[in-house]
Coordinates of C-alpha atoms in Angstrom, one line a residue:
M1 CA -19.7 35.6 28.5
W2 CA -21.4 33.1 25.7
G3 CA -20.3 35.5 23.1
R4 CA -16.5 35.3 24.5
F5 CA -16.9 31.6 24.7
L6 CA -18.1 31.2 21.2
S7 CA -15.6 33.3 19.9
Y8 CA -12.9 31.4 21.6
L9 CA -14.3 28.1 20.5
P10 CA -13.4 28.1 16.7
G11 CA -9.9 29.1 17.5
R12 CA -9.6 26.3 19.9
M13 CA -11.0 24.0 17.4
D14 CA -8.5 25.1 14.8
M15 CA -5.8 24.5 17.2
D16 CA -7.0 21.0 18.1
S17 CA -7.5 20.4 14.3
G18 CA -4.0 21.5 13.5
R19 CA -2.5 19.1 16.2
V20 CA -4.4 16.0 14.9
T21 CA -3.2 17.0 11.3
G22 CA 0.3 17.3 12.5
F23 CA 0.1 14.0 14.4
I24 CA -1.3 12.2 11.4
R25 CA 1.4 13.7 8.8
D26 CA 4.3 12.7 11.6
H27 CA 2.8 9.3 12.3
S28 CA 1.1 8.5 8.8
V29 CA 2.5 4.9 8.7
V30 CA 1.3 3.9 12.1
V31 CA -2.3 5.6 11.3
I32 CA -2.6 4.0 8.1
S33 CA -1.5 0.6 9.4
A34 CA -4.1 1.1 12.3
I35 CA -7.1 1.7 9.8
L36 CA -5.9 -1.3 7.8
A37 CA -5.8 -3.4 10.9
L38 CA -9.4 -2.3 11.9
L39 CA -10.8 -2.8 8.5
S40 CA -9.2 -6.2 8.4
F41 CA -11.4 -7.4 11.0
A42 CA -14.2 -7.8 8.5
F43 CA -12.4 -10.5 6.9
T44 CA -12.4 -12.8 9.9
E45 CA -15.0 -14.3 12.5
D46 CA -12.4 -15.2 15.1
L47 CA -11.9 -11.7 16.5
V48 CA -9.9 -13.2 19.7
G49 CA -8.0 -15.5 17.8
S50 CA -6.6 -12.5 15.6
F51 CA -4.8 -11.3 18.4
G52 CA -2.4 -14.4 18.2
S53 CA -1.0 -13.4 15.1
I54 CA 1.2 -10.7 16.6
D55 CA 4.6 -11.7 16.8
V56 CA 5.6 -10.7 20.2
R57 CA 9.1 -11.8 20.0
T58 CA 9.9 -9.7 17.1
I59 CA 8.4 -6.8 18.8
C60 CA 10.3 -7.2 22.1
I61 CA 13.5 -7.8 20.4
L62 CA 13.1 -4.5 18.2
F63 CA 12.4 -2.6 21.4
C64 CA 15.2 -3.8 23.3
F65 CA 17.5 -2.8 20.2
M66 CA 16.0 0.6 20.2
A67 CA 16.4 1.1 23.8
S68 CA 20.1 0.1 23.7
V69 CA 20.9 2.3 20.8
A70 CA 19.1 5.3 22.4
M71 CA 21.4 5.1 25.3
M72 CA 24.4 4.9 23.2
A73 CA 23.2 8.1 21.4
G74 CA 22.3 9.6 24.6
C75 CA 26.1 9.1 25.9
G76 CA 27.3 11.0 22.6
A77 CA 28.8 7.8 21.2
F78 CA 27.5 8.4 17.7
D79 CA 28.6 12.1 17.3
R80 CA 31.9 11.4 18.8
M81 CA 32.6 8.7 16.3
A82 CA 31.4 10.8 13.3
S83 CA 33.2 14.0 14.2
Y84 CA 36.4 11.8 14.9
L85 CA 36.4 10.4 11.5
V86 CA 35.3 13.6 9.6
S87 CA 38.0 15.7 11.2
R88 CA 40.6 13.5 10.0
T89 CA 39.7 13.7 6.4
G90 CA 41.8 15.6 3.7
G91 CA 40.1 16.7 0.5
I92 CA 36.6 16.7 -0.6
R93 CA 36.6 13.4 -1.9
S94 CA 37.8 11.8 1.2
L95 CA 35.1 14.0 3.2
C96 CA 32.3 13.0 1.1
M97 CA 33.3 9.2 0.9
T98 CA 33.5 9.4 4.9
L99 CA 30.3 11.0 5.2
V100 CA 28.6 8.4 3.0
M101 CA 30.5 5.3 4.4
I102 CA 29.7 6.1 8.3
P103 CA 25.8 5.6 7.8
Y104 CA 26.6 2.6 5.6
V105 CA 28.6 0.8 8.2
C106 CA 26.7 2.1 11.5
S107 CA 23.4 1.1 9.8
M108 CA 24.2 -2.6 10.1
F109 CA 24.0 -2.3 13.9
I110 CA 21.7 0.8 14.8
T111 CA 19.5 0.3 11.8
N112 CA 19.1 2.6 9.0
D113 CA 16.6 5.1 10.3
V114 CA 18.8 5.8 13.6
A115 CA 22.0 6.1 11.2
L116 CA 20.2 8.8 9.1
I117 CA 18.7 10.6 12.0
T118 CA 22.4 10.7 13.3
F119 CA 24.5 11.5 10.4
V120 CA 22.5 13.5 7.8
P121 CA 22.5 16.3 10.3
L122 CA 26.3 15.9 10.5
A123 CA 26.9 15.9 6.6
I124 CA 24.5 19.1 6.7
G125 CA 26.5 21.0 9.3
V126 CA 30.0 20.0 7.6
L127 CA 29.1 21.0 4.1
E128 CA 27.6 24.2 5.0
G129 CA 30.7 25.0 7.3
I130 CA 33.2 24.6 4.5
G131 CA 31.2 26.2 1.9
R132 CA 30.1 23.3 -0.2
R133 CA 26.6 23.5 -0.2
D134 CA 26.3 22.3 -3.6
L135 CA 27.2 18.7 -2.7
M136 CA 24.4 18.6 0.0
I137 CA 21.8 16.9 -2.1
P138 CA 23.9 14.3 -3.7
V139 CA 25.8 13.7 -0.3
I140 CA 22.4 13.3 1.6
I141 CA 20.8 10.8 -1.1
L142 CA 24.0 8.8 -1.0
Q143 CA 23.9 8.6 2.5
T144 CA 20.4 7.5 2.5
A145 CA 21.0 4.8 -0.2
A146 CA 24.2 3.8 2.0
A147 CA 21.9 3.3 5.3
N148 CA 19.5 1.4 3.4
L149 CA 22.2 -0.8 1.7
G150 CA 24.3 -1.3 4.9
S151 CA 21.2 -2.3 7.1
V152 CA 20.9 -5.3 4.7
V153 CA 24.0 -7.0 6.0
T154 CA 22.7 -8.0 9.3
P155 CA 19.4 -9.5 10.7
F156 CA 19.2 -6.5 13.0
G157 CA 20.2 -3.7 10.6
N158 CA 16.4 -3.0 9.7
P159 CA 13.0 -4.1 11.0
Q160 CA 12.1 -6.2 8.0
N161 CA 15.4 -8.1 8.4
L162 CA 14.7 -8.9 12.0
Y163 CA 11.2 -9.9 11.3
L164 CA 11.9 -12.3 8.6
F165 CA 15.0 -13.6 10.5
S166 CA 12.8 -14.5 13.5
N167 CA 9.6 -15.5 11.6
Y168 CA 11.4 -18.1 9.2
G169 CA 13.9 -19.3 11.8
L170 CA 16.9 -18.5 9.7
T171 CA 20.4 -18.9 10.4
F172 CA 23.1 -16.1 9.8
T173 CA 24.6 -18.4 6.9
D174 CA 21.3 -18.6 5.3
F175 CA 20.8 -14.8 5.6
I176 CA 24.2 -13.7 4.2
R177 CA 24.2 -16.3 1.2
V178 CA 21.3 -14.4 -0.1
L179 CA 22.0 -10.7 0.4
L180 CA 25.9 -10.8 0.2
P181 CA 26.1 -10.4 -3.6
M182 CA 23.8 -7.5 -3.8
V183 CA 25.5 -5.7 -0.9
V184 CA 28.9 -6.1 -2.8
V185 CA 27.6 -4.8 -5.8
G186 CA 25.6 -2.0 -4.4
T187 CA 28.5 -0.9 -2.4
L188 CA 30.7 -0.7 -5.5
I189 CA 27.9 1.6 -7.2
L190 CA 27.9 3.7 -4.1
M191 CA 31.6 4.4 -4.1
V192 CA 31.9 5.1 -7.7
V193 CA 29.0 7.6 -7.6
T194 CA 30.4 9.1 -4.6
I195 CA 33.7 9.6 -6.4
L196 CA 32.0 11.1 -9.3
I197 CA 30.0 13.7 -7.4
S198 CA 32.9 14.8 -5.2
K199 CA 34.5 17.4 -7.2
G200 CA 36.8 19.8 -6.0
S201 CA 40.5 19.4 -4.7
E202 CA 40.7 21.8 -2.0
E203 CA 41.8 20.8 1.5
T204 CA 39.2 20.7 4.2
A205 CA 39.4 21.6 7.8
V206 CA 36.7 20.2 10.0
S207 CA 37.1 20.4 13.7
E208 CA 36.7 17.7 15.8
K209 CA 33.8 17.8 18.3
G210 CA 31.5 16.0 20.7
E211 CA 32.5 14.3 24.0
L212 CA 31.5 11.3 25.6
T213 CA 29.4 11.4 28.6
H214 CA 27.9 8.9 31.0
R215 CA 30.7 6.3 30.2
P216 CA 29.1 3.6 32.8
A217 CA 25.8 3.9 31.0
L218 CA 27.5 3.7 27.6
M219 CA 29.3 0.4 28.8
M220 CA 26.0 -0.8 30.0
A221 CA 24.5 0.2 26.7
C222 CA 27.4 -1.9 24.7
I223 CA 26.6 -4.9 26.8
L224 CA 22.9 -4.8 26.3
F225 CA 23.5 -4.5 22.5
V226 CA 25.5 -7.5 22.7
L227 CA 22.9 -9.5 24.7
C228 CA 20.1 -8.2 22.0
M229 CA 22.3 -9.8 19.2
A230 CA 22.6 -13.0 21.1
T231 CA 18.7 -13.0 21.5
V232 CA 18.2 -12.5 17.9
M233 CA 20.6 -15.7 17.2
R234 CA 18.2 -17.5 20.0
A235 CA 21.1 -17.8 22.5
V236 CA 19.1 -15.8 25.1
P237 CA 15.2 -16.1 25.6
F238 CA 13.6 -12.6 24.5
E239 CA 11.8 -12.6 27.8
V240 CA 15.0 -12.4 29.6
T241 CA 16.5 -9.6 27.5
L242 CA 13.5 -7.6 27.7
I243 CA 13.5 -7.4 31.6
I244 CA 17.4 -7.0 31.7
V245 CA 17.0 -4.1 29.2
V246 CA 14.1 -2.2 31.0
V247 CA 15.7 -2.7 34.3
C248 CA 19.1 -1.6 33.2
S249 CA 17.9 1.2 31.3
L250 CA 15.8 2.5 34.1
I251 CA 19.0 2.5 36.3
S252 CA 21.5 4.0 33.8
M253 CA 19.5 6.3 31.6
P254 CA 15.6 6.4 32.2
K255 CA 15.5 9.0 29.3
A256 CA 16.5 6.3 26.7
L257 CA 13.1 4.6 27.1
G258 CA 11.5 7.7 26.1
K259 CA 13.6 7.9 22.7
V260 CA 12.4 4.5 21.6
D261 CA 10.3 4.6 18.3
Y262 CA 6.8 3.4 19.6
S263 CA 5.0 4.3 16.7
L264 CA 7.0 1.8 14.6
L265 CA 6.4 -1.0 17.5
L266 CA 2.6 -0.1 17.1
T267 CA 3.0 -0.1 13.3
F268 CA 4.1 -4.0 13.6
V269 CA 1.2 -4.8 16.2
F270 CA -1.4 -3.2 13.6
L271 CA 0.4 -5.0 10.5
F272 CA 0.6 -8.5 12.3
L273 CA -3.3 -8.1 13.1
F274 CA -3.9 -7.2 9.5
T275 CA -2.1 -9.8 7.9
G276 CA -3.5 -12.5 10.2
N277 CA -7.0 -11.4 9.5
I278 CA -6.3 -11.2 5.8
A279 CA -4.6 -14.6 5.7
S280 CA -7.8 -16.1 7.4
N281 CA -9.9 -15.0 4.3
P282 CA -9.6 -17.8 1.6
M283 CA -10.2 -15.3 -1.1
M284 CA -7.5 -12.8 0.0
A285 CA -5.3 -15.6 0.9
D286 CA -5.6 -17.2 -2.8
L287 CA -4.9 -13.7 -4.4
L288 CA -1.7 -12.7 -2.3
G289 CA -0.4 -16.5 -2.6
G290 CA -0.8 -16.4 -6.3
L291 CA 1.0 -13.3 -6.6
M292 CA 3.9 -14.5 -4.4
E293 CA 3.9 -17.8 -6.6
W294 CA 4.3 -15.9 -9.5
D295 CA 7.5 -13.9 -8.7
P296 CA 8.2 -13.4 -4.9
V297 CA 11.2 -11.1 -5.6
T298 CA 9.3 -8.7 -8.2
A299 CA 6.2 -8.8 -6.1
S300 CA 7.7 -7.9 -2.7
A301 CA 9.9 -5.2 -4.5
L302 CA 6.9 -3.7 -6.2
A303 CA 4.7 -3.7 -3.1
S304 CA 7.6 -2.1 -1.3
Q305 CA 7.4 0.8 -3.5
F306 CA 3.7 1.6 -2.6
I307 CA 3.3 0.5 1.1
S308 CA 7.1 0.6 2.2
N309 CA 9.2 -2.6 2.6
V310 CA 8.5 -3.1 6.3
P311 CA 4.7 -3.6 5.7
A312 CA 5.3 -5.5 2.6
A313 CA 7.7 -8.1 4.4
V314 CA 5.0 -8.5 7.3
L315 CA 1.9 -8.8 4.8
L316 CA 3.6 -11.0 2.2
S317 CA 5.3 -13.4 4.7
G318 CA 2.1 -15.1 5.3
F319 CA 1.7 -16.3 1.8
T320 CA 5.0 -17.9 0.9
E321 CA 7.5 -20.1 2.2
D322 CA 10.0 -18.5 -0.2
W323 CA 11.9 -16.8 2.2
A324 CA 14.8 -15.9 0.2
G325 CA 12.7 -14.4 -2.4
L326 CA 11.1 -12.4 -0.2
L327 CA 14.0 -11.1 1.8
A328 CA 15.7 -10.1 -1.3
G329 CA 12.5 -8.5 -2.8
V330 CA 11.7 -6.1 0.4
D331 CA 15.4 -5.4 0.8
I332 CA 16.0 -4.4 -2.8
G333 CA 12.7 -2.7 -2.8
G334 CA 13.8 -0.3 -0.3
F335 CA 15.3 1.6 -3.2
G336 CA 12.9 3.3 -5.5
T337 CA 10.2 5.7 -4.3
P338 CA 10.7 7.8 -1.2
I339 CA 8.5 5.6 0.7
A340 CA 9.9 2.2 -0.4
S341 CA 12.0 2.6 2.7
M342 CA 10.4 4.8 5.4
A343 CA 13.9 5.7 6.4
S344 CA 14.2 7.7 3.2
L345 CA 11.6 10.0 4.4
I346 CA 13.8 11.1 7.4
S347 CA 16.7 12.4 4.9
L348 CA 14.1 14.3 2.9
R349 CA 12.5 15.9 6.1
L350 CA 15.9 16.8 7.4
Y351 CA 16.9 18.4 4.1
M352 CA 13.8 20.3 3.7
G353 CA 14.5 21.8 7.1
T354 CA 17.8 23.6 5.8
D355 CA 17.8 27.2 4.1
G356 CA 17.4 27.3 0.5
S357 CA 16.0 23.6 0.1
D358 CA 15.2 22.5 -3.4
M359 CA 12.6 19.9 -3.5
K360 CA 12.5 19.4 -7.3
R361 CA 16.2 19.1 -7.4
F362 CA 16.2 16.5 -4.4
M363 CA 13.7 14.4 -5.8
A364 CA 15.0 14.3 -9.1
S365 CA 18.5 13.2 -7.9
F366 CA 16.8 10.8 -5.4
T367 CA 14.8 9.2 -8.1
G368 CA 17.8 8.8 -10.5
I369 CA 20.1 7.3 -7.8
N370 CA 17.3 4.9 -6.4
I371 CA 15.9 3.6 -9.6
L372 CA 19.5 2.9 -10.7
M373 CA 20.0 1.0 -7.7
L374 CA 16.7 -1.0 -7.9
V375 CA 17.0 -2.0 -11.5
I376 CA 20.7 -3.2 -11.0
L377 CA 20.2 -5.3 -7.9
L378 CA 17.2 -6.9 -9.4
I379 CA 18.9 -7.7 -12.5
L380 CA 21.8 -8.9 -10.4
Y381 CA 19.6 -11.2 -8.1
R382 CA 18.0 -12.9 -11.1
S383 CA 21.4 -13.5 -12.6
I384 CA 22.9 -15.2 -9.9

């Protein structure tokens, strides 16, 4: 009996080890942020007071947005819209432009990561279906850049915008005044590059697929999304919106609550704790404060390359009142390395799941496009 038990134990331990490794790989950001939060308690003496640094309003609003968007996705709204638009394209050029611009527009409202999760698989399926696998890498990379750029347009297009908009009490006019020039120039770059890579004059024939389901739930989700936007603009208290979203989700589509990215919400909690604890330490506060006084745009853009733009926004916001420089820096900083915007890793993971994927070619093309966007947008911001 003991021999059988001992022979079973290593296998069981290997299995558990594999699960732990898989969890860390799939949730690396939340694991790292949790470790940083724990380590940061060494920098503060007020352990209880540290929890006061958690921005509950931002976390609740982000949850409400994700729940309403999950309801829309569960009703087939995004699949139906995408297939409708793609089925009405003619040649390769118009098809590629459509595949790139769909996540660009949708990321303004449903966030960049949701846009990529939804529309990158569509591009993979369509391009494989028409025998143009050669366009898969450039189209997916341009979709990724488009989603990151489009999400800049609205306060709720990405998590860092939502946080900074709430944290600094911005108005939409302030917000768009800072970001509009980079969005216009970035959009022109995307369109030009898309035209250049979409070689081929053959006509495409893409069938229209996808059906809307649960129409009452879809209507409810749209109403909830509008309510979330009103909450961002401070027209509705976030507590009221949270209660309404949870109750309506439970009634209309309970499974939508299971689709919420709780790891992202936990990441925010840990980052708030980390930032609050670091800010309470005079030496660390002076170091980061000096860095932001030196050049908030460059500092936040560079920080984003190594820790991603969401953690960079939360961390550096505690050390500067230059919200415009920080906002521009973290949004521009979403271009560059694959981890500069965590949404970019979604595209990489989806592409690597295809047959015959080429990691080296993907990374070379990804780096080229993203460095181009990063440099041009940084130069543009400094020239205006």
